[in-house]
Amino acid sequence: MGKEKLKRLEKTFKLKFKFTFILPVLLLCIFLIISSCTITNENQIRFYALIIGINNYADTNVPDLDYCVSDAVEMKDALINQGWNESDTVILLDSQASKTNIIQNLNDIFSKASSSDFILVYYSGHGTVIPDTNGDENDGEDEAIVPWDFTYGDYSTLLLDDELGEIFQECPTDKGAIIFDSCNSGGFINKSIRDKGINPKTLTTGSKNPGLNGDLDITSFPVLTASSQDEYSYEIGGEISHGVFTYFILEGMNHGYADSNGDGLISIKEVFSYSKENTIELTENYPSITQTQHPQILFHKSFVDITITR
């Protein structure tokens, strides 16, 4: 075999060797890139929501409400329209919103969520306060929401702020928000006002101090409430047909009115500010409402405002 032919064969061998060596390296790089993209996708922030609305209670001693189910359904729709995944959004209406089911769904979300995820809990229904029995409340009263299966006079069937606090200890993230469109009072609203389509979300359980936000220090999440501690939270029929506070939250989200800085995003503080301003204005001027409703927001000093649009 001539020298020239040997050189050509040697050159061809080197080229084949280089290609044989480089090809696996290229494939490895491609695999790593794909794996990296997959891992990034799996670690993307997820938005979870538990939405609760109760119109009709199991115990006939509890007055039914008119628009809490509509509040909840349209809150879910608003979140989906803002880019939240329907598979990560749970809605409990009327009989679905038993105390056990509410707790179970909270625990289910906490078990799936990571420290980078966002969790929204929304409740529209009756709220109340009862005498504090363990001495952990400065005002001597425990705040509570009223599940569908509440038995009148049996405080153990309420969902107390203390119980919520224990549940939220298992929450893996400090990113989220809780919204309560509810209240309680020392007496039911009289029939003449109910006939005019104005209905406070009230329930008497032994206290004359309305409000569900006095001591709700249950989480690092901001807590948005429809009224202050000694006020009603109203739902109004007709053109509004919602809880007033929720109506303006939905309006602010659905139409972008809450985007106060015009950046195309809506944050927790922005949607609260929009609803608060309009809730006060409406209840202050509505002919049949005698008590203005002042929404409140409670949050820790470390709270960082988070966008609820995606």
Coordinates of N, CA and C in Angstrom, one line a residue, residues 58-216:
A58 N -77.6 24.0 56.0 CA -78.3 22.8 56.4 C -79.3 23.0 57.5
D59 N -78.9 23.8 58.5 CA -79.7 24.1 59.7 C -80.7 25.2 59.3
T60 N -82.0 25.0 59.5 CA -83.0 26.0 59.1 C -83.0 27.2 60.0
N61 N -82.3 27.1 61.2 CA -82.2 28.2 62.1 C -81.2 29.2 61.6
V62 N -80.4 28.9 60.6 CA -79.4 29.8 60.0 C -80.0 30.4 58.8
P63 N -80.2 31.7 58.7 CA -80.8 32.4 57.6 C -80.0 32.2 56.3
D64 N -80.6 31.9 55.2 CA -79.9 31.7 54.0 C -79.5 33.0 53.4
L65 N -78.5 33.0 52.6 CA -78.0 34.2 51.9 C -78.4 34.1 50.4
D66 N -78.2 35.1 49.7 CA -78.7 35.2 48.3 C -77.6 35.1 47.2
Y67 N -76.4 35.6 47.4 CA -75.5 35.8 46.3 C -74.1 35.2 46.6
C68 N -73.9 34.5 47.7 CA -72.6 33.9 48.0 C -72.1 32.9 46.9
V69 N -73.0 32.1 46.4 CA -72.7 31.1 45.4 C -72.3 31.9 44.1
S70 N -73.0 32.9 43.8 CA -72.6 33.8 42.6 C -71.2 34.4 42.8
D71 N -71.0 34.9 44.1 CA -69.7 35.4 44.4 C -68.6 34.4 44.1
A72 N -68.8 33.2 44.6 CA -67.7 32.2 44.4 C -67.6 31.7 43.0
V73 N -68.6 31.5 42.3 CA -68.6 31.1 40.9 C -67.9 32.1 40.0
E74 N -68.2 33.4 40.2 CA -67.6 34.4 39.4 C -66.2 34.7 39.8
M75 N -65.9 34.5 41.1 CA -64.5 34.6 41.5 C -63.6 33.6 40.8
K76 N -64.1 32.3 40.7 CA -63.4 31.3 40.0 C -63.2 31.7 38.6
D77 N -64.3 32.1 37.9 CA -64.2 32.5 36.5 C -63.2 33.6 36.3
A78 N -63.2 34.6 37.2 CA -62.2 35.7 37.1 C -60.8 35.2 37.2
L79 N -60.5 34.3 38.1 CA -59.2 33.8 38.2 C -58.8 33.0 37.0
I80 N -59.7 32.2 36.4 CA -59.4 31.4 35.2 C -59.1 32.4 34.1
N81 N -59.9 33.4 34.0 CA -59.7 34.4 32.9 C -58.3 35.1 33.1
Q82 N -57.8 35.2 34.3 CA -56.5 35.8 34.5 C -55.4 34.9 34.4
G83 N -55.7 33.6 34.0 CA -54.6 32.7 33.6 C -54.4 31.6 34.7
W84 N -55.2 31.5 35.7 CA -55.0 30.4 36.7 C -55.5 29.1 36.0
N85 N -54.9 28.0 36.4 CA -55.3 26.7 35.9 C -56.5 26.2 36.6
E86 N -57.5 25.7 35.8 CA -58.7 25.2 36.4 C -58.4 24.0 37.3
S87 N -57.4 23.2 36.9 CA -57.1 22.0 37.6 C -56.6 22.3 39.0
D88 N -56.1 23.5 39.2 CA -55.5 23.9 40.5 C -56.5 24.8 41.3
T89 N -57.7 24.9 40.8 CA -58.7 25.8 41.4 C -59.9 25.0 41.9
V90 N -60.1 24.9 43.2 CA -61.2 24.1 43.8 C -62.3 25.0 44.2
I91 N -63.6 24.7 43.9 CA -64.7 25.5 44.3 C -65.7 24.6 45.1
L92 N -66.1 25.1 46.3 CA -67.0 24.4 47.1 C -68.3 25.2 47.3
L93 N -69.4 24.7 46.9 CA -70.7 25.5 47.0 C -71.7 24.8 47.9
D94 N -72.3 25.5 48.7 CA -73.4 25.0 49.6 C -73.0 23.7 50.3
S95 N -73.7 22.6 50.0 CA -73.5 21.4 50.7 C -72.1 20.8 50.6
Q96 N -71.3 21.2 49.5 CA -69.9 20.8 49.4 C -69.0 21.4 50.4
A97 N -69.5 22.5 51.0 CA -68.6 23.3 51.9 C -68.9 22.9 53.4
S98 N -68.9 21.6 53.7 CA -68.9 21.2 55.0 C -67.6 21.5 55.7
K99 N -67.6 21.5 57.0 CA -66.4 21.8 57.8 C -65.3 20.8 57.4
T100 N -65.6 19.5 57.4 CA -64.6 18.5 57.1 C -64.1 18.7 55.7
N101 N -65.0 19.0 54.7 CA -64.5 19.2 53.3 C -63.6 20.4 53.1
I102 N -64.0 21.5 53.8 CA -63.1 22.7 53.7 C -61.7 22.4 54.2
I103 N -61.6 21.7 55.4 CA -60.3 21.4 56.0 C -59.6 20.4 55.1
Q104 N -60.3 19.4 54.6 CA -59.6 18.4 53.7 C -59.0 19.1 52.4
N105 N -59.8 20.0 51.8 CA -59.3 20.6 50.6 C -58.1 21.6 50.9
L106 N -58.2 22.3 52.0 CA -57.0 23.1 52.4 C -55.8 22.2 52.6
N107 N -55.9 21.1 53.3 CA -54.8 20.2 53.5 C -54.3 19.6 52.1
D108 N -55.2 19.3 51.2 CA -54.8 18.7 49.9 C -54.0 19.7 49.2
I109 N -54.4 21.0 49.2 CA -53.6 22.0 48.5 C -52.2 22.2 49.1
F110 N -52.2 22.2 50.4 CA -50.9 22.4 51.1 C -50.0 21.2 50.8
S111 N -50.5 20.0 50.6 CA -49.7 18.8 50.4 C -49.1 18.9 49.0
K112 N -49.7 19.6 48.0 CA -49.3 19.7 46.7 C -48.4 20.9 46.4
A113 N -48.6 22.0 47.2 CA -47.9 23.2 46.9 C -46.5 23.2 47.4
S114 N -45.6 24.0 46.7 CA -44.2 24.2 47.1 C -44.0 25.6 47.7
S115 N -42.8 25.8 48.2 CA -42.6 27.1 48.8 C -42.6 28.3 47.8
S116 N -42.6 28.0 46.5 CA -42.6 29.1 45.5 C -44.0 29.3 45.0
D117 N -45.0 28.5 45.4 CA -46.3 28.6 44.8 C -47.2 29.7 45.6
F118 N -48.3 30.0 44.9 CA -49.2 31.0 45.5 C -50.5 30.3 45.8
I119 N -51.1 30.7 46.9 CA -52.4 30.1 47.4 C -53.4 31.2 47.7
L120 N -54.6 31.1 47.1 CA -55.6 32.0 47.4 C -56.8 31.2 48.1
V121 N -57.3 31.7 49.2 CA -58.4 31.2 49.9 C -59.5 32.2 49.9
Y122 N -60.7 31.9 49.3 CA -61.8 32.9 49.3 C -63.0 32.3 49.9
Y123 N -63.7 33.1 50.8 CA -64.9 32.6 51.5 C -66.0 33.7 51.4
S124 N -67.2 33.3 50.9 CA -68.3 34.1 51.0 C -69.5 33.4 51.6
G125 N -69.9 33.9 52.8 CA -70.9 33.2 53.6 C -71.1 33.9 54.9
H126 N -71.7 33.3 55.9 CA -71.8 33.8 57.2 C -70.5 33.8 58.0
G127 N -70.3 34.8 58.8 CA -69.2 34.8 59.7 C -69.8 35.2 61.1
T128 N -69.0 34.8 62.1 CA -69.5 35.1 63.5 C -68.3 35.1 64.5
V129 N -68.7 35.5 65.7 CA -67.7 35.4 66.8 C -68.4 34.7 67.9
I130 N -67.6 34.0 68.7 CA -68.1 33.3 69.9 C -67.2 33.5 71.1
P131 N -67.6 33.3 72.3 CA -66.7 33.5 73.5 C -65.5 32.6 73.4
D132 N -64.3 33.3 73.6 CA -63.1 32.5 73.6 C -63.0 31.6 74.9
T133 N -62.6 30.4 74.7 CA -62.5 29.4 75.8 C -61.1 29.1 76.2
N134 N -60.1 29.4 75.4 CA -58.7 29.1 75.8 C -57.8 30.2 76.1
G135 N -58.4 31.4 76.2 CA -57.7 32.6 76.7 C -56.7 33.2 75.7
D136 N -56.7 32.8 74.4 CA -55.7 33.3 73.5 C -56.2 34.6 72.8
E137 N -57.4 35.1 73.1 CA -57.9 36.3 72.4 C -58.0 37.4 73.3
N138 N -57.3 38.5 73.0 CA -57.3 39.7 73.8 C -58.8 40.3 74.1
D139 N -59.6 40.1 73.1 CA -61.0 40.6 73.2 C -61.9 39.6 73.8
G140 N -61.4 38.4 74.1 CA -62.3 37.4 74.7 C -63.2 36.7 73.8
E141 N -62.9 36.8 72.4 CA -63.8 36.2 71.5 C -63.0 35.6 70.4
D142 N -63.5 34.5 69.9 CA -63.0 33.8 68.7 C -63.8 34.1 67.5
E143 N -63.0 34.4 66.4 CA -63.7 34.6 65.1 C -63.9 33.3 64.4
A144 N -64.9 33.2 63.5 CA -65.2 31.9 62.9 C -65.9 32.2 61.6
I145 N -65.7 31.3 60.6 CA -66.6 31.2 59.5 C -67.6 30.1 59.7
V146 N -68.7 30.1 59.0 CA -69.8 29.2 59.3 C -70.0 28.2 58.1
P147 N -69.5 27.0 58.3 CA -69.6 26.0 57.2 C -71.1 25.6 57.0
W148 N -71.3 24.9 55.9 CA -72.7 24.6 55.5 C -73.4 23.7 56.5
D149 N -72.6 22.8 57.2 CA -73.2 21.9 58.1 C -73.2 22.4 59.6
F150 N -73.0 23.7 59.8 CA -73.1 24.2 61.1 C -74.4 23.9 61.8
T151 N -74.3 23.5 63.0 CA -75.5 23.2 63.8 C -75.7 24.4 64.8
Y152 N -76.8 25.1 64.7 CA -77.1 26.2 65.5 C -76.9 25.9 67.0
G153 N -76.1 26.7 67.7 CA -75.8 26.5 69.1 C -74.7 25.5 69.4
D154 N -74.1 24.8 68.4 CA -73.0 23.9 68.6 C -71.8 24.6 68.1
Y155 N -71.0 25.2 68.9 CA -69.8 25.9 68.5 C -68.8 25.0 67.8
S156 N -68.8 23.7 68.1 CA -67.8 22.8 67.5 C -67.9 22.6 66.0
T157 N -69.1 23.0 65.5 CA -69.4 22.9 64.1 C -69.0 24.1 63.3
L158 N -68.5 25.2 64.0 CA -67.9 26.3 63.3 C -66.5 26.0 63.0
L159 N -65.9 26.8 62.1 CA -64.5 26.7 61.8 C -63.8 28.0 62.3
L160 N -63.2 27.8 63.5 CA -62.7 28.9 64.3 C -61.3 29.4 63.7
D161 N -61.0 30.7 64.0 CA -59.7 31.2 63.6 C -58.5 30.4 64.2
D162 N -58.7 29.9 65.4 CA -57.7 29.0 66.1 C -57.5 27.7 65.2
E163 N -58.6 27.1 64.8 CA -58.4 25.9 63.9 C -57.8 26.2 62.6
L164 N -58.1 27.4 62.0 CA -57.5 27.8 60.8 C -56.0 28.0 61.0
G165 N -55.7 28.6 62.1 CA -54.3 28.8 62.4 C -53.5 27.5 62.5
E166 N -54.0 26.5 63.1 CA -53.4 25.2 63.1 C -53.2 24.6 61.8
I167 N -54.3 24.7 60.9 CA -54.2 24.2 59.6 C -53.1 24.9 58.8
F168 N -53.1 26.2 58.9 CA -52.1 27.0 58.1 C -50.7 26.8 58.6
Q169 N -50.4 26.1 59.7 CA -49.1 25.8 60.1 C -48.4 24.8 59.1
E170 N -49.3 24.1 58.4 CA -48.8 23.1 57.4 C -48.6 23.7 56.0
C171 N -48.9 25.0 55.9 CA -48.8 25.6 54.6 C -47.4 25.8 54.2
P172 N -47.0 25.3 53.0 CA -45.5 25.3 52.7 C -45.0 26.7 52.1
T173 N -46.0 27.6 51.8 CA -45.5 28.8 51.2 C -46.0 30.0 52.0
D174 N -45.3 31.1 51.9 CA -45.7 32.4 52.5 C -46.3 33.3 51.5
K175 N -46.6 32.8 50.3 CA -47.1 33.6 49.2 C -48.6 33.3 49.0
G176 N -49.4 34.2 49.2 CA -50.9 33.9 49.1 C -51.7 35.0 49.7
A177 N -53.0 34.8 49.7 CA -54.0 35.7 50.3 C -55.2 35.0 50.7
I178 N -55.9 35.6 51.7 CA -57.2 35.1 52.2 C -58.2 36.2 52.1
I179 N -59.3 35.9 51.5 CA -60.4 36.9 51.3 C -61.6 36.4 52.0
F180 N -62.2 37.2 52.9 CA -63.4 36.9 53.6 C -64.5 38.0 53.2
D181 N -65.5 37.5 52.5 CA -66.7 38.4 52.4 C -67.8 37.9 53.3
S182 N -67.7 38.3 54.5 CA -68.6 37.8 55.5 C -68.6 38.7 56.8
C183 N -69.5 38.5 57.7 CA -69.5 39.2 58.9 C -70.4 38.5 59.9
N184 N -70.6 39.1 61.0 CA -71.6 38.5 62.0 C -72.2 39.7 62.7
S185 N -73.3 39.5 63.5 CA -73.9 40.6 64.3 C -74.6 40.0 65.5
G186 N -75.1 41.0 66.3 CA -75.8 40.6 67.5 C -77.3 40.3 67.2
G187 N -77.7 40.5 66.0 CA -79.1 40.3 65.6 C -79.3 40.2 64.2
F188 N -80.3 39.4 63.8 CA -80.6 39.2 62.3 C -81.1 40.5 61.8
I189 N -80.9 40.7 60.5 CA -81.4 41.9 59.8 C -83.0 41.8 59.8
N190 N -83.6 42.9 60.0 CA -85.1 42.8 60.0 C -85.7 42.7 58.6
K191 N -86.9 42.2 58.6 CA -87.5 41.8 57.3 C -87.7 43.0 56.3
S192 N -88.0 44.1 56.9 CA -88.2 45.3 56.0 C -87.0 45.6 55.1
I193 N -85.8 45.4 55.7 CA -84.6 45.7 55.0 C -84.3 44.6 54.0
R194 N -84.5 43.3 54.4 CA -84.3 42.2 53.5 C -85.2 42.3 52.3
D195 N -86.4 42.8 52.4 CA -87.3 42.9 51.3 C -86.8 43.9 50.3
K196 N -85.9 44.7 50.7 CA -85.3 45.7 49.7 C -84.1 45.2 49.1
G197 N -83.8 44.0 49.2 CA -82.6 43.4 48.6 C -81.3 43.7 49.2
I198 N -81.3 44.1 50.5 CA -80.1 44.3 51.2 C -80.0 43.3 52.3
N199 N -78.9 42.6 52.3 CA -78.8 41.5 53.3 C -77.4 41.4 53.9
P200 N -77.2 41.8 55.2 CA -75.9 41.6 55.8 C -75.7 40.1 56.0
K201 N -74.4 39.7 55.8 CA -74.1 38.3 56.0 C -73.8 38.0 57.5
T202 N -74.9 38.0 58.3 CA -74.8 38.0 59.7 C -75.3 36.7 60.4
L203 N -74.8 36.4 61.5 CA -75.3 35.3 62.3 C -75.1 35.5 63.8
T204 N -76.1 35.3 64.6 CA -76.0 35.5 66.0 C -75.6 34.1 66.6
T205 N -74.5 34.2 67.4 CA -74.1 33.0 68.1 C -73.7 33.3 69.5
G206 N -74.1 34.4 70.1 CA -73.8 34.7 71.5 C -72.9 35.8 71.7
S207 N -72.6 36.6 70.6 CA -71.8 37.8 70.8 C -72.5 38.9 70.1
K208 N -72.2 40.1 70.6 CA -72.8 41.3 69.9 C -71.7 42.1 69.3
N209 N -70.6 41.5 69.0 CA -69.5 42.2 68.4 C -69.2 41.7 67.0
P210 N -69.7 42.4 65.9 CA -69.6 41.9 64.6 C -68.1 41.9 64.1
G211 N -67.8 41.1 63.1 CA -66.5 41.2 62.4 C -65.8 39.8 62.4
L212 N -65.1 39.6 61.4 CA -64.3 38.3 61.3 C -62.9 38.6 61.1
N213 N -62.4 39.8 61.5 CA -61.0 40.2 61.2 C -60.3 40.7 62.4
G214 N -60.8 40.6 63.5 CA -60.2 41.3 64.7 C -58.9 40.6 65.1
D215 N -58.8 39.3 65.0 CA -57.6 38.6 65.5 C -57.2 37.5 64.5
L216 N -57.4 37.7 63.2 CA -57.1 36.6 62.3 C -55.6 36.7 61.9

